[in-house]
PDB file of C-alpha atoms in Angstrom:
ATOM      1  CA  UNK A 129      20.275  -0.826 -33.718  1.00  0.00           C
ATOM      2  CA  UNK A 130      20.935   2.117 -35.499  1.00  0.00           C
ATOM      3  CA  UNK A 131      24.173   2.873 -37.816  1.00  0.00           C
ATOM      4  CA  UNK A 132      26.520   5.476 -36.502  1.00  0.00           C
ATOM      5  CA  UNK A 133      26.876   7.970 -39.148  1.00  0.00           C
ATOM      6  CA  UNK A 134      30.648   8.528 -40.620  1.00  0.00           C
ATOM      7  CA  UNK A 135      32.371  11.446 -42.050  1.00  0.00           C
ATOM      8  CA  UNK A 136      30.961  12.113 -45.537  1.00  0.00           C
ATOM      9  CA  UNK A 137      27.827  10.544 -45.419  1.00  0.00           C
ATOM     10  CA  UNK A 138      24.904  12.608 -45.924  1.00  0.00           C
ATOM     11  CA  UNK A 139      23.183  13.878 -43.109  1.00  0.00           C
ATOM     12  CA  UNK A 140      19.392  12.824 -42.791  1.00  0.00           C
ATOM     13  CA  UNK A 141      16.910  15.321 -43.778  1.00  0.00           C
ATOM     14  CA  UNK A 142      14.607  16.092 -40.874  1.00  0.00           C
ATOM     15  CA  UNK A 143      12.120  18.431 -40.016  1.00  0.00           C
ATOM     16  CA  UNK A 144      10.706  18.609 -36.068  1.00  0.00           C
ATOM     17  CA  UNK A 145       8.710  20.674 -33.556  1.00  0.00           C
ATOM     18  CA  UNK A 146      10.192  23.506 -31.791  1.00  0.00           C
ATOM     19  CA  UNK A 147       9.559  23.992 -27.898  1.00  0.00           C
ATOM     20  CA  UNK A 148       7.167  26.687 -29.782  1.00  0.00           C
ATOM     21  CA  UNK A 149       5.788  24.274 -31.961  1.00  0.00           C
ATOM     22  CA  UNK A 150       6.968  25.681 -35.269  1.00  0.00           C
ATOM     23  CA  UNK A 151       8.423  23.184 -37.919  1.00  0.00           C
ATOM     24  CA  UNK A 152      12.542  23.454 -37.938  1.00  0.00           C
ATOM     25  CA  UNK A 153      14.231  21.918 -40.675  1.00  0.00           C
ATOM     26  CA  UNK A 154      17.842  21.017 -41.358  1.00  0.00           C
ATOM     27  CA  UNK A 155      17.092  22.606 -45.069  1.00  0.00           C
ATOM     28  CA  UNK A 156      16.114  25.803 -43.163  1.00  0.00           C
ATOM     29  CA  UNK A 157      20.361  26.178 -42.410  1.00  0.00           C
ATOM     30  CA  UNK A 158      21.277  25.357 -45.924  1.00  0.00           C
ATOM     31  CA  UNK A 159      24.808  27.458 -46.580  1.00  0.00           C
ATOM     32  CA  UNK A 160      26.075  27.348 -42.884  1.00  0.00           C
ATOM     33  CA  UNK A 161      27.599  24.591 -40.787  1.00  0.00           C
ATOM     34  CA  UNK A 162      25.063  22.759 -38.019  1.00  0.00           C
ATOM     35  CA  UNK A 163      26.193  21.750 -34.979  1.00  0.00           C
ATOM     36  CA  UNK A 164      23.175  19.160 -34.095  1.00  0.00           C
ATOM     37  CA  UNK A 165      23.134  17.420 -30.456  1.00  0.00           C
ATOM     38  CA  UNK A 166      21.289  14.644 -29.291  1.00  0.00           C
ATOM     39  CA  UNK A 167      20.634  14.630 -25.497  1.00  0.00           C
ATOM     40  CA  UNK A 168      18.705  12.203 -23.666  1.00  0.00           C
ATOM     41  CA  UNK A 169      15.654  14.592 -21.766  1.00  0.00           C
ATOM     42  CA  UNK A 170      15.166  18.147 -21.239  1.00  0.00           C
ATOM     43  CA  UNK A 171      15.252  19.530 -17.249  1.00  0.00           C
ATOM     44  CA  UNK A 172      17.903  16.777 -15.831  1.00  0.00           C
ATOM     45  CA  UNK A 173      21.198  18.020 -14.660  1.00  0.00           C
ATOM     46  CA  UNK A 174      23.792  16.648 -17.390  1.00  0.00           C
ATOM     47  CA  UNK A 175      21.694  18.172 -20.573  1.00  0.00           C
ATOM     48  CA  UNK A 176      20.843  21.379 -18.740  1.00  0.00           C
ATOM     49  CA  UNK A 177      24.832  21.903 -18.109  1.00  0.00           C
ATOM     50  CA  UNK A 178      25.254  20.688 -21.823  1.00  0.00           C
ATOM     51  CA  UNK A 179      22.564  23.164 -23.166  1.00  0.00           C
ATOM     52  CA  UNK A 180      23.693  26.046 -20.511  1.00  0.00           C
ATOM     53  CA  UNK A 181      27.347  25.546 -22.590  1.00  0.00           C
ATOM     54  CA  UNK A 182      25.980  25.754 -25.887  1.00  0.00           C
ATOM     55  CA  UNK A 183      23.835  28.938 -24.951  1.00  0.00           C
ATOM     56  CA  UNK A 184      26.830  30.485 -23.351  1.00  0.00           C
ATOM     57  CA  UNK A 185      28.969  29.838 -26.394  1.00  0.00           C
ATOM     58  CA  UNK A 186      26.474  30.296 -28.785  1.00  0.00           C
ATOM     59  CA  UNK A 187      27.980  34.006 -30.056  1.00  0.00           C
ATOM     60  CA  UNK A 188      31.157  32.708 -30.322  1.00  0.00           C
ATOM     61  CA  UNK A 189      29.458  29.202 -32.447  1.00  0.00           C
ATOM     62  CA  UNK A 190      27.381  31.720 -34.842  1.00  0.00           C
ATOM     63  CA  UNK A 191      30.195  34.029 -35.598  1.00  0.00           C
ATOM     64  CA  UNK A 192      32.228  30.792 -36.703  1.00  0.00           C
ATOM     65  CA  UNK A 193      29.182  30.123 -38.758  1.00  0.00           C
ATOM     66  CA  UNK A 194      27.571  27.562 -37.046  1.00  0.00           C
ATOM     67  CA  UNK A 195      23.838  26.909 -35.982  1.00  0.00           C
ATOM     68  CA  UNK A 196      23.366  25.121 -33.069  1.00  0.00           C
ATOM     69  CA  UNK A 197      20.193  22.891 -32.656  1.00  0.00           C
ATOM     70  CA  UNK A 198      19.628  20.382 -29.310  1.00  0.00           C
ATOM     71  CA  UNK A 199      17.125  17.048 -30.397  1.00  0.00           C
ATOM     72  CA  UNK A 200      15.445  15.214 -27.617  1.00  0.00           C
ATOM     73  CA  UNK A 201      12.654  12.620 -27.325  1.00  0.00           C
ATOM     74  CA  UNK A 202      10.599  15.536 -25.129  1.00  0.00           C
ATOM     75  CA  UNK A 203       7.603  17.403 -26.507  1.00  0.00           C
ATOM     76  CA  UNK A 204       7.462  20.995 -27.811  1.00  0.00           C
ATOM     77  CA  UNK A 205       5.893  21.688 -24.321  1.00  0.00           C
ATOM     78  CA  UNK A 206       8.796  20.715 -22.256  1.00  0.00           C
ATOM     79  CA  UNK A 207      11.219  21.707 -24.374  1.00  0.00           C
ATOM     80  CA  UNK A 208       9.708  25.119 -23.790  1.00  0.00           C
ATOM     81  CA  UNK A 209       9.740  24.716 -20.002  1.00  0.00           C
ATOM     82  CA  UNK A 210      13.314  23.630 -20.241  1.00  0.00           C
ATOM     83  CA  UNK A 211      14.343  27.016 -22.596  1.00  0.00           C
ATOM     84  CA  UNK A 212      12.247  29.024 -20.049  1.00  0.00           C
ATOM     85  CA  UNK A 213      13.779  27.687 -16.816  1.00  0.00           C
ATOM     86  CA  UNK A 214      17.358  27.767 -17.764  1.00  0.00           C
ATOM     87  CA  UNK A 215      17.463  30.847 -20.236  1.00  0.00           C
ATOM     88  CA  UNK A 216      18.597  28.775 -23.070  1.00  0.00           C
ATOM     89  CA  UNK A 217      18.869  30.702 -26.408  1.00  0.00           C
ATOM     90  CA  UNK A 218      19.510  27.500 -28.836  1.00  0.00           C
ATOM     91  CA  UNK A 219      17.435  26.016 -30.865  1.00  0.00           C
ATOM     92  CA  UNK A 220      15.514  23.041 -29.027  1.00  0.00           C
ATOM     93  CA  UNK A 221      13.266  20.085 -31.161  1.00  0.00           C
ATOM     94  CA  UNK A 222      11.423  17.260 -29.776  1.00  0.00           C
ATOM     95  CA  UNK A 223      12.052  14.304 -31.327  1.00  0.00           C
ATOM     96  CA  UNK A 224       9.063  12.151 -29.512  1.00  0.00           C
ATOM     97  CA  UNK A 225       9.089   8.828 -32.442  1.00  0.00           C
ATOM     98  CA  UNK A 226      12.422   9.062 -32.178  1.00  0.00           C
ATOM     99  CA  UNK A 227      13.002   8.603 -35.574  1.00  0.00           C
ATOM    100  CA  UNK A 228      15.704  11.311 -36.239  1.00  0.00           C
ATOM    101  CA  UNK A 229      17.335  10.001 -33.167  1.00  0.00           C
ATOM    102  CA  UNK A 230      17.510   6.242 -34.688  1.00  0.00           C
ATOM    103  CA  UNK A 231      18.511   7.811 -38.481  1.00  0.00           C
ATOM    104  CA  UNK A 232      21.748   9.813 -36.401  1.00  0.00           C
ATOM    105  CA  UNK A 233      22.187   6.610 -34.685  1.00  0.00           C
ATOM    106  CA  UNK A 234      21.718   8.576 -31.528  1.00  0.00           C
ATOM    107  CA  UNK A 235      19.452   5.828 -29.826  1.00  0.00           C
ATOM    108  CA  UNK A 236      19.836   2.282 -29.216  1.00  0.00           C
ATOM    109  CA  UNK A 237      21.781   0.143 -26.520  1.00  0.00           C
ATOM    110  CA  UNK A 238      24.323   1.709 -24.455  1.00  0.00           C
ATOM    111  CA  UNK A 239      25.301   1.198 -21.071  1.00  0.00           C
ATOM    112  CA  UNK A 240      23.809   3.169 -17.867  1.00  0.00           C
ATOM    113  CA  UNK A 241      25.397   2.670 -14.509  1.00  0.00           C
ATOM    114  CA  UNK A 242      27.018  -0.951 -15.734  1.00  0.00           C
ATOM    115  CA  UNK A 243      23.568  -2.314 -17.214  1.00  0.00           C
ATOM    116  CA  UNK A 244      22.869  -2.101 -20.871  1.00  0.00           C
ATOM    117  CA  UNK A 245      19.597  -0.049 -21.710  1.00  0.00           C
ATOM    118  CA  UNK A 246      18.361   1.284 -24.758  1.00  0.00           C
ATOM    119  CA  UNK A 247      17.874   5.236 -25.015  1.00  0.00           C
ATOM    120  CA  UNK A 248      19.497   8.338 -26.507  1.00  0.00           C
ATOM    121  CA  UNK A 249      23.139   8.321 -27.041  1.00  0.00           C
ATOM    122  CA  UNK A 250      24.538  11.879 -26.071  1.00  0.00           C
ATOM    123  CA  UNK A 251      26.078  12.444 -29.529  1.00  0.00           C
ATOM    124  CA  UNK A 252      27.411  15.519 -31.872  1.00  0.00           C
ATOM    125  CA  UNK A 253      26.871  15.974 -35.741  1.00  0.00           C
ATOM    126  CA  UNK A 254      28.721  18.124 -37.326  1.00  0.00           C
ATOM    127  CA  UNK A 255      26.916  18.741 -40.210  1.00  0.00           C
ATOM    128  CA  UNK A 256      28.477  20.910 -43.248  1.00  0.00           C
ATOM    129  CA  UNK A 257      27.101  23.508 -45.513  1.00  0.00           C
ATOM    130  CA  UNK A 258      26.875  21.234 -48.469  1.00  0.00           C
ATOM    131  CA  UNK A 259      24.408  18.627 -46.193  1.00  0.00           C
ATOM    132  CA  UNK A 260      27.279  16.219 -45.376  1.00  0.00           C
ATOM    133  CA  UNK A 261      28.479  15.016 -42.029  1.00  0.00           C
ATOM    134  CA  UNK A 262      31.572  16.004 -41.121  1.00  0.00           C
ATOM    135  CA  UNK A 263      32.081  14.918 -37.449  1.00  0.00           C
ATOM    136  CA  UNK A 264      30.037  12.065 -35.957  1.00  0.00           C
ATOM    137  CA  UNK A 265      31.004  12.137 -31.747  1.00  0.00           C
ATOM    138  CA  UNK A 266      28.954   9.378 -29.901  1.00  0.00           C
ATOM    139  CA  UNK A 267      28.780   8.847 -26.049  1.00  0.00           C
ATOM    140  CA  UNK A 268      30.156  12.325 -25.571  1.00  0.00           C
ATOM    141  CA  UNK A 269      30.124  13.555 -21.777  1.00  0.00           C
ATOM    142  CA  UNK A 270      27.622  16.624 -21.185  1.00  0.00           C
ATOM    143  CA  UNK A 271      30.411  18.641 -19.086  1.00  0.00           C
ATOM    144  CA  UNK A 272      33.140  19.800 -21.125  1.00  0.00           C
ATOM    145  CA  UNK A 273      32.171  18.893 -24.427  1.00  0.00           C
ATOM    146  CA  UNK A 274      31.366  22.193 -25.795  1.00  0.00           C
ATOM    147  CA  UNK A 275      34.719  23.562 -24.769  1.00  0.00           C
ATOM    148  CA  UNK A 276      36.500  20.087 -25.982  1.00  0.00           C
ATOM    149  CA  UNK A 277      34.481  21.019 -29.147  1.00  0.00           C
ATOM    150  CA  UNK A 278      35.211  24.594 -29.435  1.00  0.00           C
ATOM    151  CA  UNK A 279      38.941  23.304 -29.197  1.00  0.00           C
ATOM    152  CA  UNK A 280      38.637  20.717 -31.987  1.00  0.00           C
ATOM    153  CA  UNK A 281      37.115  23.032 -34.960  1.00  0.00           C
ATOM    154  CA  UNK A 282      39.975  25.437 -33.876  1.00  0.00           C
ATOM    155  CA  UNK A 283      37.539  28.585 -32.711  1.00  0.00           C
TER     156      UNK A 283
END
């Protein structure tokens, strides 16, 4: 099981496939704050409402000075289906090892219609410009988290 990060800590360093295959890194947004979800599989109905909120308050997230980027277990090539089919203008990575997942502590056991699995914990990490977390959210619900988000940094 994988530990939950904490205000403070250091975010892990990562560098994954975008749904065009080109390398994104979390060094590439050096100087600006990262808003960076974890969302269980591209093309179901609770992550495409949780992407279609990011992309439709993406302006208002950049001009805060924040970069959004979505991580799933999918590959670059569904990833690009899913940004295709639903118009989505954030940043998508596949995550297939699932190894960024486990270092945000965004996968391991949680519970799924009253039986415990293992899979991706819908989370939020708030990273800051100087690399250090500064909001952790697990189990967050896909609708309404944006806005509840929006409403907690104050924007």
């Amino acid at each position: 099981m994988s530990e939950r990060l904490q205000p403070g800590d250091t975010a892990p360093a990562f560098t994954l496939p975008d749904a065009d295959g080109k390398q994104v890194s979390l060094a590439d947004h050096t100087g600006r704050k990262v808003i960076v979800y974890f969302y269980p599989a591209a093309l179901t109905p609770g992550c495409t409402k949780q992407a279609c909120d990011f992309t439709d308050n993406l302006e208002l997230l950049t001009d805060a000075g924040y970069d959004v980027i979505g991580i799933s277990p999918d590959k670059p090539e569904k990833l690009a289906k899913f940004r295709e089919a639903e118009d989505l203008k954030v940043t998508l990575l596949g995550d297939p090892d699932k190894s960024v997942l486990e270092a945000y502590g965004a996968f391991g056991e949680k519970k799924l219609y009253g039986k415990t699995v293992t899979g991706v914990i819908r989370s939020t990490v708030i990273v800051g410009e100087d690399g250090k977390v500064e909001q952790a959210l697990y189990n967050v619900k896909a609708t309404g988290h944006v806005a509840k988000l929006i409403k907690d940094l104050s924007l």
